[in-house]
mmCIF file of C-alpha atoms and ligand atoms in Angstrom:
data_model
loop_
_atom_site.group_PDB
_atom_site.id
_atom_site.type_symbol
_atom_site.label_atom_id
_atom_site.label_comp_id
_atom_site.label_asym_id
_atom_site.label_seq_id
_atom_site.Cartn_x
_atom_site.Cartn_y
_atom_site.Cartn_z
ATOM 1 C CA UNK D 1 -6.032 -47.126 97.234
ATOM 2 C CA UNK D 2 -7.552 -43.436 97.991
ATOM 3 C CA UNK D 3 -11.382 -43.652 99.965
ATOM 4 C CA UNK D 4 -14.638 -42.780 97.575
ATOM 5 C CA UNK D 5 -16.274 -40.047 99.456
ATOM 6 C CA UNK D 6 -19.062 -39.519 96.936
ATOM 7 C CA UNK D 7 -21.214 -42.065 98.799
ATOM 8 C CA UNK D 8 -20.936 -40.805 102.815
ATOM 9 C CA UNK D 9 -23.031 -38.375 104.048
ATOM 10 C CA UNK D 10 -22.261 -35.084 105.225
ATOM 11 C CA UNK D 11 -21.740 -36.958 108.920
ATOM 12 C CA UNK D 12 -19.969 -39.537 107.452
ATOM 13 C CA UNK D 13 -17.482 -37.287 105.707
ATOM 14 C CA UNK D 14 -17.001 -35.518 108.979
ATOM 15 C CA UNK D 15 -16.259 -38.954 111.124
ATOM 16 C CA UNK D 16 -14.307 -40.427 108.600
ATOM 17 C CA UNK D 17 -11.824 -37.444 108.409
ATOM 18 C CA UNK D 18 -12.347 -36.352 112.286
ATOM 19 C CA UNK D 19 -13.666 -32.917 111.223
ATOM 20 C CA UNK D 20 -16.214 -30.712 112.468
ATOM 21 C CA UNK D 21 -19.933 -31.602 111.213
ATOM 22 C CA UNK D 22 -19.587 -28.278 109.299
ATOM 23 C CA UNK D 23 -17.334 -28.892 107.533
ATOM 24 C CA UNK D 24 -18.488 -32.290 106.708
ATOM 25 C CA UNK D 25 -21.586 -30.422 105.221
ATOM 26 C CA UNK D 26 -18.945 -28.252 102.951
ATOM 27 C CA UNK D 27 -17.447 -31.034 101.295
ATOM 28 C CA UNK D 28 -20.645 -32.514 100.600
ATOM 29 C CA UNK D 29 -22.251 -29.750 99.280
ATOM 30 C CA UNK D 30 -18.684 -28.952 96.712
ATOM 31 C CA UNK D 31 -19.376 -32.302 95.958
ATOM 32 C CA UNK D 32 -22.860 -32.571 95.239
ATOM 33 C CA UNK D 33 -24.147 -29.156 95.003
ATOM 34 C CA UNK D 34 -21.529 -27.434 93.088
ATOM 35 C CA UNK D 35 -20.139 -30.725 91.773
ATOM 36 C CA UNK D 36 -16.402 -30.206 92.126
ATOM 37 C CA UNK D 37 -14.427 -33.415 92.490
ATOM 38 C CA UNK D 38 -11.216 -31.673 92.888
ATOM 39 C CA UNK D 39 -10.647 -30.976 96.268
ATOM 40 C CA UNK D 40 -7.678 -28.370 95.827
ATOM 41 C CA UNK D 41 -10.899 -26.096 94.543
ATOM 42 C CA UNK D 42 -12.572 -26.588 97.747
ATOM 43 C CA UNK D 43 -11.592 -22.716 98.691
ATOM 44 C CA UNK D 44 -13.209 -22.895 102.070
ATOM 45 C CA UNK D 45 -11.536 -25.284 103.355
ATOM 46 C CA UNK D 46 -8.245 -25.133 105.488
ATOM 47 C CA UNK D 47 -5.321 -25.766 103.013
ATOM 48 C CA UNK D 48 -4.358 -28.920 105.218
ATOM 49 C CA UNK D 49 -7.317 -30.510 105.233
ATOM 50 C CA UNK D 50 -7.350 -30.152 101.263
ATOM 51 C CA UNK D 51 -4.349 -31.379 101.018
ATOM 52 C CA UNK D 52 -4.906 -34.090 103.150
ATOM 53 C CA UNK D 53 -8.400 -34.938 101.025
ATOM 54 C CA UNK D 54 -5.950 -34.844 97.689
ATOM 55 C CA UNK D 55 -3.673 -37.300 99.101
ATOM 56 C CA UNK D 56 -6.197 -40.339 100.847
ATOM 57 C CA UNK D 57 -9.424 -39.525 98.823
ATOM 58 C CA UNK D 58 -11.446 -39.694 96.007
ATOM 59 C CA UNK D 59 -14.685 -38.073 94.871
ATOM 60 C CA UNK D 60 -15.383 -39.974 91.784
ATOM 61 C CA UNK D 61 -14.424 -43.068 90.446
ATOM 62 C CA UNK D 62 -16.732 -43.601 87.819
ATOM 63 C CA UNK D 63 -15.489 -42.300 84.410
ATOM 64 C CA UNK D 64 -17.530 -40.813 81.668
ATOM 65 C CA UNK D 65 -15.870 -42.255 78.061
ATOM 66 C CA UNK D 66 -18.743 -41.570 75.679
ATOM 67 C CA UNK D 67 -21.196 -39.099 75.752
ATOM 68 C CA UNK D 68 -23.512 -38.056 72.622
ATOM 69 C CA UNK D 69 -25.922 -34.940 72.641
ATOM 70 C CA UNK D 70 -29.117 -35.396 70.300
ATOM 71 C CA UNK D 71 -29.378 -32.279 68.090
ATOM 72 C CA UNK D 72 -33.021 -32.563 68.237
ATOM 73 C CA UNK D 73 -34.095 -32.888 72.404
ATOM 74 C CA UNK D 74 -30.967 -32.402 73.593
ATOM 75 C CA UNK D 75 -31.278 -35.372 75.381
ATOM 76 C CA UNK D 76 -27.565 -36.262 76.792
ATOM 77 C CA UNK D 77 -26.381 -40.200 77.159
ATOM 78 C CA UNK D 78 -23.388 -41.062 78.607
ATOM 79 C CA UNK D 79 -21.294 -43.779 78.585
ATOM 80 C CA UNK D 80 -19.232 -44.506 82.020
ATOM 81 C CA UNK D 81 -16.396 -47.112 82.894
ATOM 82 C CA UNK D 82 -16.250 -48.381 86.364
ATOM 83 C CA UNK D 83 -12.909 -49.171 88.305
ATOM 84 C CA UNK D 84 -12.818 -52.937 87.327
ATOM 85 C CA UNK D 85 -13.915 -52.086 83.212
ATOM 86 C CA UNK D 86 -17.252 -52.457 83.221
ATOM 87 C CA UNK D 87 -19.531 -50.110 81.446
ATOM 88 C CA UNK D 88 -22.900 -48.598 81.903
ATOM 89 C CA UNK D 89 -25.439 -46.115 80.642
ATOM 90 C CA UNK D 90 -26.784 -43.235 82.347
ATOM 91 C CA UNK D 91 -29.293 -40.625 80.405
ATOM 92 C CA UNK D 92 -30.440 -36.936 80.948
ATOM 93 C CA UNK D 93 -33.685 -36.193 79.151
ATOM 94 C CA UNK D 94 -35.130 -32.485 78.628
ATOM 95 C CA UNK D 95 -38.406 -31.815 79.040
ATOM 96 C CA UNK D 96 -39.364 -28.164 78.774
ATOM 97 C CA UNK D 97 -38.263 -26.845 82.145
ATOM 98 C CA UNK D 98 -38.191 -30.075 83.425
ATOM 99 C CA UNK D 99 -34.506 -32.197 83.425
ATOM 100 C CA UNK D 100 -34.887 -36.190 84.158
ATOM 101 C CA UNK D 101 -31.954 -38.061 84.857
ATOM 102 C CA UNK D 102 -32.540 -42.037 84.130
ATOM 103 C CA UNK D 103 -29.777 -43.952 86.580
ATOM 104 C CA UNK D 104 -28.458 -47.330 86.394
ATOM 105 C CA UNK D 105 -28.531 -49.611 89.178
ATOM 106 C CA UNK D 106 -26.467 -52.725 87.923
ATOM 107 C CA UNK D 107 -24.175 -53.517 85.391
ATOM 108 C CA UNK D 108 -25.912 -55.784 82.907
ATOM 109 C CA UNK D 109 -28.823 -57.407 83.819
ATOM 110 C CA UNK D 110 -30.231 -60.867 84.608
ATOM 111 C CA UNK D 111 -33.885 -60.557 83.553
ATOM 112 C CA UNK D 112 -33.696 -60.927 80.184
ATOM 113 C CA UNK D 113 -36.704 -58.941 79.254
ATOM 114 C CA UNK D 114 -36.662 -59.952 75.095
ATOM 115 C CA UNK D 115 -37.276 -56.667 73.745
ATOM 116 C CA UNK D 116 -34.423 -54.850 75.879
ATOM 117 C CA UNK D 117 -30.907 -54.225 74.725
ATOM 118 C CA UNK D 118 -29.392 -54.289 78.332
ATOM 119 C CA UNK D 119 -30.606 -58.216 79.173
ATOM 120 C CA UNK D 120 -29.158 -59.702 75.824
ATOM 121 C CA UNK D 121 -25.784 -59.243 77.089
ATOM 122 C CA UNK D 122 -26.758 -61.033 80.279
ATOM 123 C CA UNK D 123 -25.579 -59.916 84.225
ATOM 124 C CA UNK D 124 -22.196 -58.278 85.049
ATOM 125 C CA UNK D 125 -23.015 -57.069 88.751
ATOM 126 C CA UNK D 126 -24.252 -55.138 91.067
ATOM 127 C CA UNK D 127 -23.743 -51.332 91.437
ATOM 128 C CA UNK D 128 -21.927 -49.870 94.732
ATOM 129 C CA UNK D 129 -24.065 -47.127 95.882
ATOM 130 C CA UNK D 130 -21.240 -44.704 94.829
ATOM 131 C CA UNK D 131 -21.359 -45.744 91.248
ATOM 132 C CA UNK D 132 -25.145 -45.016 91.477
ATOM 133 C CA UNK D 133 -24.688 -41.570 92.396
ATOM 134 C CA UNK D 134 -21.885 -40.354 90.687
ATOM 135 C CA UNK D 135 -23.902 -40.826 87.330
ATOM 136 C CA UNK D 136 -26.230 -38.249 88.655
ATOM 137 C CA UNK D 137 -23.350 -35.938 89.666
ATOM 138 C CA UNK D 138 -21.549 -36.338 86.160
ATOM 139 C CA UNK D 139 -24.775 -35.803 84.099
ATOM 140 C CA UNK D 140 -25.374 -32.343 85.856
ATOM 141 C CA UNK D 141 -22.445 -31.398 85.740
ATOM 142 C CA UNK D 142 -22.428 -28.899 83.217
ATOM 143 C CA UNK D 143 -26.418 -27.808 83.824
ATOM 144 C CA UNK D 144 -26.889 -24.834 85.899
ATOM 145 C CA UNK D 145 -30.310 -26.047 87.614
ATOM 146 C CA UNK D 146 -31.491 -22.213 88.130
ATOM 147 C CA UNK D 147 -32.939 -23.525 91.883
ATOM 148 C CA UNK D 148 -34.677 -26.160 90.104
ATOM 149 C CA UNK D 149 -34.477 -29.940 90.977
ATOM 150 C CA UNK D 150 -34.569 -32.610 88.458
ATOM 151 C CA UNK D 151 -36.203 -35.510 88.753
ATOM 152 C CA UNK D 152 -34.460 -39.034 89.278
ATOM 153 C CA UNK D 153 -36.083 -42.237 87.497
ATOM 154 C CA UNK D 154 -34.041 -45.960 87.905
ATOM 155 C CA UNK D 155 -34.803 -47.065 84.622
ATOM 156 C CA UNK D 156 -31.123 -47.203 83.077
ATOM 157 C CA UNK D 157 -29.531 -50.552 83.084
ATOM 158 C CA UNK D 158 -30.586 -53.709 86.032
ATOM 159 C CA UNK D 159 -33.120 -54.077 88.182
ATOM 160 C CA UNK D 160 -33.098 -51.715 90.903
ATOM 161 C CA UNK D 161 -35.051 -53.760 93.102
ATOM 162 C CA UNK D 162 -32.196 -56.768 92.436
ATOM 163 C CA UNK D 163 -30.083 -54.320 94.178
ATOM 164 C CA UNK D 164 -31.887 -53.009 97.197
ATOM 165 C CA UNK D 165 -30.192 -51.639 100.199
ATOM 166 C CA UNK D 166 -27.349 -49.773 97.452
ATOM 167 C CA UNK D 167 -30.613 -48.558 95.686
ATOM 168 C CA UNK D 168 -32.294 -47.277 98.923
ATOM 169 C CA UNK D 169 -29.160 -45.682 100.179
ATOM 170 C CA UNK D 170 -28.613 -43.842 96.708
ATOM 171 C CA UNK D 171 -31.967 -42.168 97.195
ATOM 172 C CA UNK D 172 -31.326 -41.150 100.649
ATOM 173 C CA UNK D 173 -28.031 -39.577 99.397
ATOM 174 C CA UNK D 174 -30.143 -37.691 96.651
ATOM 175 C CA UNK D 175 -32.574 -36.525 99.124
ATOM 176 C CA UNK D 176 -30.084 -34.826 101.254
ATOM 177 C CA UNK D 177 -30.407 -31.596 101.885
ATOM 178 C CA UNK D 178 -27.201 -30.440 101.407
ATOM 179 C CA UNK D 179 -27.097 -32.109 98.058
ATOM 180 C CA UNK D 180 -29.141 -32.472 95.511
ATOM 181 C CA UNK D 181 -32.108 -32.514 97.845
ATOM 182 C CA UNK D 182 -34.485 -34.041 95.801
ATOM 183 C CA UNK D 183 -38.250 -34.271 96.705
ATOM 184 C CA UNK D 184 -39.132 -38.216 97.186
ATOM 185 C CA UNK D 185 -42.375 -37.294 94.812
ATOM 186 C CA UNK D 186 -39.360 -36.681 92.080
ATOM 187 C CA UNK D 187 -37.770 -39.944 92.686
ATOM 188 C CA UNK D 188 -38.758 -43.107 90.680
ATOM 189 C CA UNK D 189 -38.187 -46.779 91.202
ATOM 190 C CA UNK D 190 -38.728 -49.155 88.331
ATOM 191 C CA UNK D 191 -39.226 -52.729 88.037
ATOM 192 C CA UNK D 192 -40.124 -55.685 86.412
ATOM 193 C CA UNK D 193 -41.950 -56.961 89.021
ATOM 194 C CA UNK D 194 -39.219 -58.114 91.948
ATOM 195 C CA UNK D 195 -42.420 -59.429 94.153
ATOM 196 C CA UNK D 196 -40.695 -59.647 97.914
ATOM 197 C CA UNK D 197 -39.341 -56.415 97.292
ATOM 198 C CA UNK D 198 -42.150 -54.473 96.361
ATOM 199 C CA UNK D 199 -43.466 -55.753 99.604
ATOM 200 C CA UNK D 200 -40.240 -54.278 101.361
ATOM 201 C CA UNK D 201 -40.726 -51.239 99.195
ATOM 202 C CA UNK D 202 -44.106 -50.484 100.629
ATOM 203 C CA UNK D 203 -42.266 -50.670 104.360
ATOM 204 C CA UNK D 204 -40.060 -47.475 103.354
ATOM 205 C CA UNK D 205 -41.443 -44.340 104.859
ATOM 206 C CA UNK D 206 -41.135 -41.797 102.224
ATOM 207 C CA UNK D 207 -42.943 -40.753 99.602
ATOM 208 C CA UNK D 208 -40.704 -42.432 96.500
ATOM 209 C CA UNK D 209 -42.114 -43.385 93.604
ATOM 210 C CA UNK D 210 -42.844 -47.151 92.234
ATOM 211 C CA UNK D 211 -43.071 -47.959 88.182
ATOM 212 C CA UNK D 212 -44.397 -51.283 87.032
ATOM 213 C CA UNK D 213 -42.632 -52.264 84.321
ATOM 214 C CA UNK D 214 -45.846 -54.615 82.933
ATOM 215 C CA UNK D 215 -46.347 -54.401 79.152
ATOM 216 C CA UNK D 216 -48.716 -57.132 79.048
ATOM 217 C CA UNK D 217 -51.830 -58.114 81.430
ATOM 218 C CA UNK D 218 -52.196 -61.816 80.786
ATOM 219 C CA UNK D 219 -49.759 -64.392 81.740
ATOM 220 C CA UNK D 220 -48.744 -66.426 78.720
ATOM 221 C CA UNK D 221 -47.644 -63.447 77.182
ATOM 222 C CA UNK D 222 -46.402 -61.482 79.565
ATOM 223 C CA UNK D 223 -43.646 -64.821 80.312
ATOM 224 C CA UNK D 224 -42.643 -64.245 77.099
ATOM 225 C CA UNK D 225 -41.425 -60.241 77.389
ATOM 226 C CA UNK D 226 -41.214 -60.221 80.652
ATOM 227 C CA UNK D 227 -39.551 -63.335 81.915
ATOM 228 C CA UNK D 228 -39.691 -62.528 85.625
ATOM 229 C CA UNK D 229 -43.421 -63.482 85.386
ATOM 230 C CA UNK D 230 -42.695 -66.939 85.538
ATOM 231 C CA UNK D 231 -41.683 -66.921 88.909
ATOM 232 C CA UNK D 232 -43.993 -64.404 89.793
ATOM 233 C CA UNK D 233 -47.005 -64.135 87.936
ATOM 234 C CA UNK D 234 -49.894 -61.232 87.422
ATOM 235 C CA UNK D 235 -51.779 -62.682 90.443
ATOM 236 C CA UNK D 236 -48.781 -62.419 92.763
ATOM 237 C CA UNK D 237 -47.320 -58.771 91.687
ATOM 238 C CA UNK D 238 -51.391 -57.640 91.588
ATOM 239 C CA UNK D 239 -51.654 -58.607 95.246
ATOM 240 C CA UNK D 240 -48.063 -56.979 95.853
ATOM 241 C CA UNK D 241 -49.599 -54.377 94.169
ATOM 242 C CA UNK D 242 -52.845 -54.116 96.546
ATOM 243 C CA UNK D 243 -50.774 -54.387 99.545
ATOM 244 C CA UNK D 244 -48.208 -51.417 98.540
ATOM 245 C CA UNK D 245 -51.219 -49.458 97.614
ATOM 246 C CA UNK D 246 -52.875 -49.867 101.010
ATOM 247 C CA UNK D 247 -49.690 -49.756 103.161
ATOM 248 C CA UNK D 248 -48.386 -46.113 101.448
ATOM 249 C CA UNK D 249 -52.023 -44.398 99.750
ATOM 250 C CA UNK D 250 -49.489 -44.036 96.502
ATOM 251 C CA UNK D 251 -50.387 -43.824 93.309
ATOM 252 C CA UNK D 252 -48.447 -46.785 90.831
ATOM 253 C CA UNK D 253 -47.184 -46.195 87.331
ATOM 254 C CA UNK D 254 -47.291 -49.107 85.075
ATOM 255 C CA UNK D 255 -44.619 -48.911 81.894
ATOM 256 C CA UNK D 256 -45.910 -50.229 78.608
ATOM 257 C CA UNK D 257 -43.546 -50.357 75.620
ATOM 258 C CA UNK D 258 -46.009 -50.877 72.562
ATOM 259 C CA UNK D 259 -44.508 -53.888 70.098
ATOM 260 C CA UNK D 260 -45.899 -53.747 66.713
ATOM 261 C CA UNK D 261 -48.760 -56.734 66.657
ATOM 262 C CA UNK D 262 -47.576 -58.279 69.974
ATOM 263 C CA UNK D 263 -49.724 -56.266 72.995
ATOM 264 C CA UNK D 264 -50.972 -52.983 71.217
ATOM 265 C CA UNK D 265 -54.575 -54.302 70.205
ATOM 266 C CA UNK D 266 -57.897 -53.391 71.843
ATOM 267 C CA UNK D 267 -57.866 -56.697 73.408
ATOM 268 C CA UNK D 268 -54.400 -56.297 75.411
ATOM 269 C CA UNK D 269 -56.039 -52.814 76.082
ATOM 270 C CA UNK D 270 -59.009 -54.102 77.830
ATOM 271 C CA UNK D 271 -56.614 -57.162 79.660
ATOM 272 C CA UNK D 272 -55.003 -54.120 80.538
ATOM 273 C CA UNK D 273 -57.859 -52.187 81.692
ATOM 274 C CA UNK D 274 -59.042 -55.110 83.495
ATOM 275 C CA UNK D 275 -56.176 -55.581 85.643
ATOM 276 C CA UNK D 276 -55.969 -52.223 86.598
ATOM 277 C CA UNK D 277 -59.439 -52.275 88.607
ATOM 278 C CA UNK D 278 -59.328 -50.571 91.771
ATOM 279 C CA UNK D 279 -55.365 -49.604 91.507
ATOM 280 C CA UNK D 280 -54.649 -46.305 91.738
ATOM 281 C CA UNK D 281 -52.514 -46.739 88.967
ATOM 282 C CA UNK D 282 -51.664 -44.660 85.849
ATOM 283 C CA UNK D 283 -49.989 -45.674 82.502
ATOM 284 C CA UNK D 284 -46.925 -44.983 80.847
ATOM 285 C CA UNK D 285 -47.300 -45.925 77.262
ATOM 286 C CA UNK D 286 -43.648 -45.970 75.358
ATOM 287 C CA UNK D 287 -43.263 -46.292 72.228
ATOM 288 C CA UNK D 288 -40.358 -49.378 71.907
ATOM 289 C CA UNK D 289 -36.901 -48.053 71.274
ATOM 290 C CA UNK D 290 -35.579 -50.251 68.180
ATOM 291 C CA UNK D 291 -32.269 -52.516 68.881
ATOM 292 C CA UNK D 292 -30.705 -53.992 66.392
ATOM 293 C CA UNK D 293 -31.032 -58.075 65.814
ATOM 294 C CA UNK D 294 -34.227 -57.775 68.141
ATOM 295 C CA UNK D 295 -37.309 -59.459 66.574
ATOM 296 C CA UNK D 296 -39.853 -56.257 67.270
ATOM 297 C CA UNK D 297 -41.094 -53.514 65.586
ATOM 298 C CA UNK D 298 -42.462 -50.638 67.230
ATOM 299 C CA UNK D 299 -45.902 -50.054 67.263
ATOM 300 C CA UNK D 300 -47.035 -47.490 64.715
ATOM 301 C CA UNK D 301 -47.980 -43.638 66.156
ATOM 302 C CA UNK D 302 -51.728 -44.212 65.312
ATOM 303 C CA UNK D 303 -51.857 -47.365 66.980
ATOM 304 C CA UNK D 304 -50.138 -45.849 69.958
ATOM 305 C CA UNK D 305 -52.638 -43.330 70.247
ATOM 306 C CA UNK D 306 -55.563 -45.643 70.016
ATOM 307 C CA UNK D 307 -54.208 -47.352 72.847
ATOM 308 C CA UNK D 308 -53.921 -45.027 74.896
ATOM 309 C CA UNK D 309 -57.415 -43.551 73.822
ATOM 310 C CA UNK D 310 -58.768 -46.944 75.085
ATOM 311 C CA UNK D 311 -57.472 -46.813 78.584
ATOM 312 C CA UNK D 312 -58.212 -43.520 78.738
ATOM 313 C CA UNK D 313 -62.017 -44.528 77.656
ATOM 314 C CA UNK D 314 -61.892 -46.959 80.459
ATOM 315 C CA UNK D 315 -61.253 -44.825 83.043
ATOM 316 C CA UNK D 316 -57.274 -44.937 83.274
ATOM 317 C CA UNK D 317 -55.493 -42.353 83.610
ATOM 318 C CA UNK D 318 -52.722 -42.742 80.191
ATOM 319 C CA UNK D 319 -49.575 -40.637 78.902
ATOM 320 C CA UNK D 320 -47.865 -41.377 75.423
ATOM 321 C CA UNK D 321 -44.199 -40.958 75.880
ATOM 322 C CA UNK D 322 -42.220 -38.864 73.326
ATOM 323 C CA UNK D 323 -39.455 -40.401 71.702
ATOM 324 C CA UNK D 324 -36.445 -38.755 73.073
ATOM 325 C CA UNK D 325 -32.654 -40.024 71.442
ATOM 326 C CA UNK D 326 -33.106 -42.820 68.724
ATOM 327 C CA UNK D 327 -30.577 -40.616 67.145
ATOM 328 C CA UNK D 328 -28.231 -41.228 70.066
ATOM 329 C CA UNK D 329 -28.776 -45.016 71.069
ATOM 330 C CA UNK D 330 -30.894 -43.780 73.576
ATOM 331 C CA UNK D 331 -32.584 -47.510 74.450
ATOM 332 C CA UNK D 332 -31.315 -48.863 77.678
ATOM 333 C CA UNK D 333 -28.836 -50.484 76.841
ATOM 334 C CA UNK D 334 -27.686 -49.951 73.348
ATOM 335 C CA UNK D 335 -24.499 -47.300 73.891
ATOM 336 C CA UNK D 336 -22.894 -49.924 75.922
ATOM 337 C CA UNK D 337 -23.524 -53.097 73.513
ATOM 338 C CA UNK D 338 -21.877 -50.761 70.460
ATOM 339 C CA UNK D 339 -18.652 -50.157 72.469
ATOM 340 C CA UNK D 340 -18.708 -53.976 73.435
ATOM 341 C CA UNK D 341 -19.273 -54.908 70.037
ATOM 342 C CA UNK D 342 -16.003 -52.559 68.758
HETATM 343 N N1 SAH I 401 -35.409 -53.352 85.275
HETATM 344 C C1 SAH I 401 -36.238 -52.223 85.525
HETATM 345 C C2 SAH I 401 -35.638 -50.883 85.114
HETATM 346 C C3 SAH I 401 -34.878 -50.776 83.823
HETATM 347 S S1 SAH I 401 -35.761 -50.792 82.278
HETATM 348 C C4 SAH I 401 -37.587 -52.404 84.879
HETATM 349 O O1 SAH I 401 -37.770 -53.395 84.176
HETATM 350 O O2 SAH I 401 -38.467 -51.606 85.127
HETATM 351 C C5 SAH I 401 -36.730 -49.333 82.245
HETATM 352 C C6 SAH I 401 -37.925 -49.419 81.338
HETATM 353 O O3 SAH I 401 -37.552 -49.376 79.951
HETATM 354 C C7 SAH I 401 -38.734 -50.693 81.516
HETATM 355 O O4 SAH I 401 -40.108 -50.398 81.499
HETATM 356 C C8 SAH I 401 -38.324 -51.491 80.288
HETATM 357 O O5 SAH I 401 -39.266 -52.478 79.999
HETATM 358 C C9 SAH I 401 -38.213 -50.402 79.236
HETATM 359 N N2 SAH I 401 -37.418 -50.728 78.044
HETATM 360 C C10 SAH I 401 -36.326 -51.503 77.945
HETATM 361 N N3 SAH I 401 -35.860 -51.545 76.687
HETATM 362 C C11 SAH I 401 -36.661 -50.755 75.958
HETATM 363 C C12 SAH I 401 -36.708 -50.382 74.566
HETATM 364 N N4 SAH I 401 -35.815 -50.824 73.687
HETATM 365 N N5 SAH I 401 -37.694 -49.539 74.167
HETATM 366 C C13 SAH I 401 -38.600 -49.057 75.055
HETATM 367 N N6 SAH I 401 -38.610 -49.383 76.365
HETATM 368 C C14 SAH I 401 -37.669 -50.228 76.806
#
């Protein structure tokens, strides 16, 4: 079976195949900066040594077998099979200039969250770091960046935080210099609220980003969304919360997907509001993402706005997301569960 290479750094590369450090860089920068996975097009290299990288390696294993384009945002979602037949979702979302790329970290996922495509099928596995960032590679594959870099958010399918050190490594590939070289600040980490490891989070020393994946602010019903609360409730993630803010100065986001009559009245508002207190935290207000079979409705545009106008009121800082690919199954989750379904 040939080697991956897309997950070793340039050093790696270069001990791996006994080369120079140069040209350890080259490879990885064909790789991730020009994003050419066939190595016979590597025209710096010594003809040998691409031959040699033909015959006992691999630069991507991950393979992209559905990918829809919405006519309106232009917001790209592929669909990618992994070696052993599993599937998962990656997304590129426009933004004016801007070009977000939302990963996956496992396949499946064991949380269950009930208004989320991705947990009704339940857990598959964990992601190999490789896996992770060969769905960035693929997605920009065809976008001429123009110098720009885009920014990276882990909010495709699993828990990121489930799957730690593969996670943490990802990033540091992404950050690389002869990659991608993404800016931590660009970089965002989303959870459901993994407790221990959004005390280990607050240890890394970099500048990456942490979402709170919250969508309600008082226990009963946050259980019920967000069943991860029942092992670790407000109280504990809040003093997670107070710690990660102390140890790292960072400002937190906290994700709220707005459910028709289920936590998008004034009184969730001010829960919300309320639990916020002396965070430095700011609010990501989505509107929910429809899935089929799922017993929500998302929360009307008005009401969206007057939620956000009451945080706002109350002294938090709030954003109402755009919708960007109900036209392409753009919900985590939902390309994947069609092609199971077939
Ligand atoms: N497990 C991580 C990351 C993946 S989900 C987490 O929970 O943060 C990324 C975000 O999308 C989360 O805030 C999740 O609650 C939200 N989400 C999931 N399904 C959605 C849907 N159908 N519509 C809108 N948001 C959804």
């Amino acid at each position: 079976m040939k080697q991956i290479i897309s997950a070793c750094s340039p050093l790696e590369i270069a001990g791996l195949l006994e080369i120079k450090p140069f040209q350890g860089r080259q490879i990885f920068r064909w790789i991730h900066q020009k994003r050419i996975f066939d190595f016979h097009c590597m025209t710096d290299l010594p003809l040998p040594l691409r031959q040699r990288l033909c015959e006992e390696f691999t630069a991507t294993q991950i393979l992209p077998i559905d990918t829809r384009l919405s006519q309106s945002t232009g917001t790209k979602k592929v669909l990618f099979q992994l070696m052993d037949g599993e599937t998962i979702e990656s997304v590129l979302i426009r933004d004016q200039e801007r070009i977000t790329l939302c990963l996956s970290s496992q396949a499946g996922c064991a949380l269950k969250c009930a208004f989320c495509a991705t947990g009704q099928a339940g857990f598959r596995r964990h992601l190999e770091v490789h896996e992770i960032i060969e769905q960035a590679l693929h997605l920009l594959r065809e976008e001429d960046l123009e110098g720009r870099t885009p920014n990276i958010v882990y909010m495709g399918m699993g828990e990121p935080l489930r799957n730690y050190d593969a996670v943490m490594r990802s990033i540091r590939l992404l950050m690389e210099k002869d990659g991608l070289a993404i800016g931590a600040r660009k970089i965002t980490v989303s959870t459901a609220g993994e407790v221990p490891q959004i005390e280990r989070f607050a240890d890394e020393d970099w500048q990456v980003r942490l979402s709170i994946s919250l969508h309600a602010a008082n226990n009963p019903l946050r259980s019920k969304l967000v069943p991860i609360n029942r092992k670790y409730p407000l109280e504990r993630l809040r003093n997670a919360l107070d710690l990660y803010c102390s140890k790292t100065n960072r400002q937190i986001t906290f994700e709220w997907t707005l459910l028709d009559g289920v936590n998008d009245s004034p009184e969730h508002a001010a829960e919300l509001l309320e639990y916020a207190q002396g965070l430095k935290a700011f609010v990501n207000i989505i509107p929910w993402n429809p899935v089929k079979g799922l017993p929500f409705k998302p929360a009307p545009i008005k009401r969206c706005e007057e939620f956000r106008n009451a945080l706002i009121a109350g002294g938090l800082q709030a954003t109402l997301r755009q919708e960007k690919g109900q036209d392409i199954e753009a919900a985590c989750g939902q390309l994947r569960r069609i092609h199971i379904s077939r």
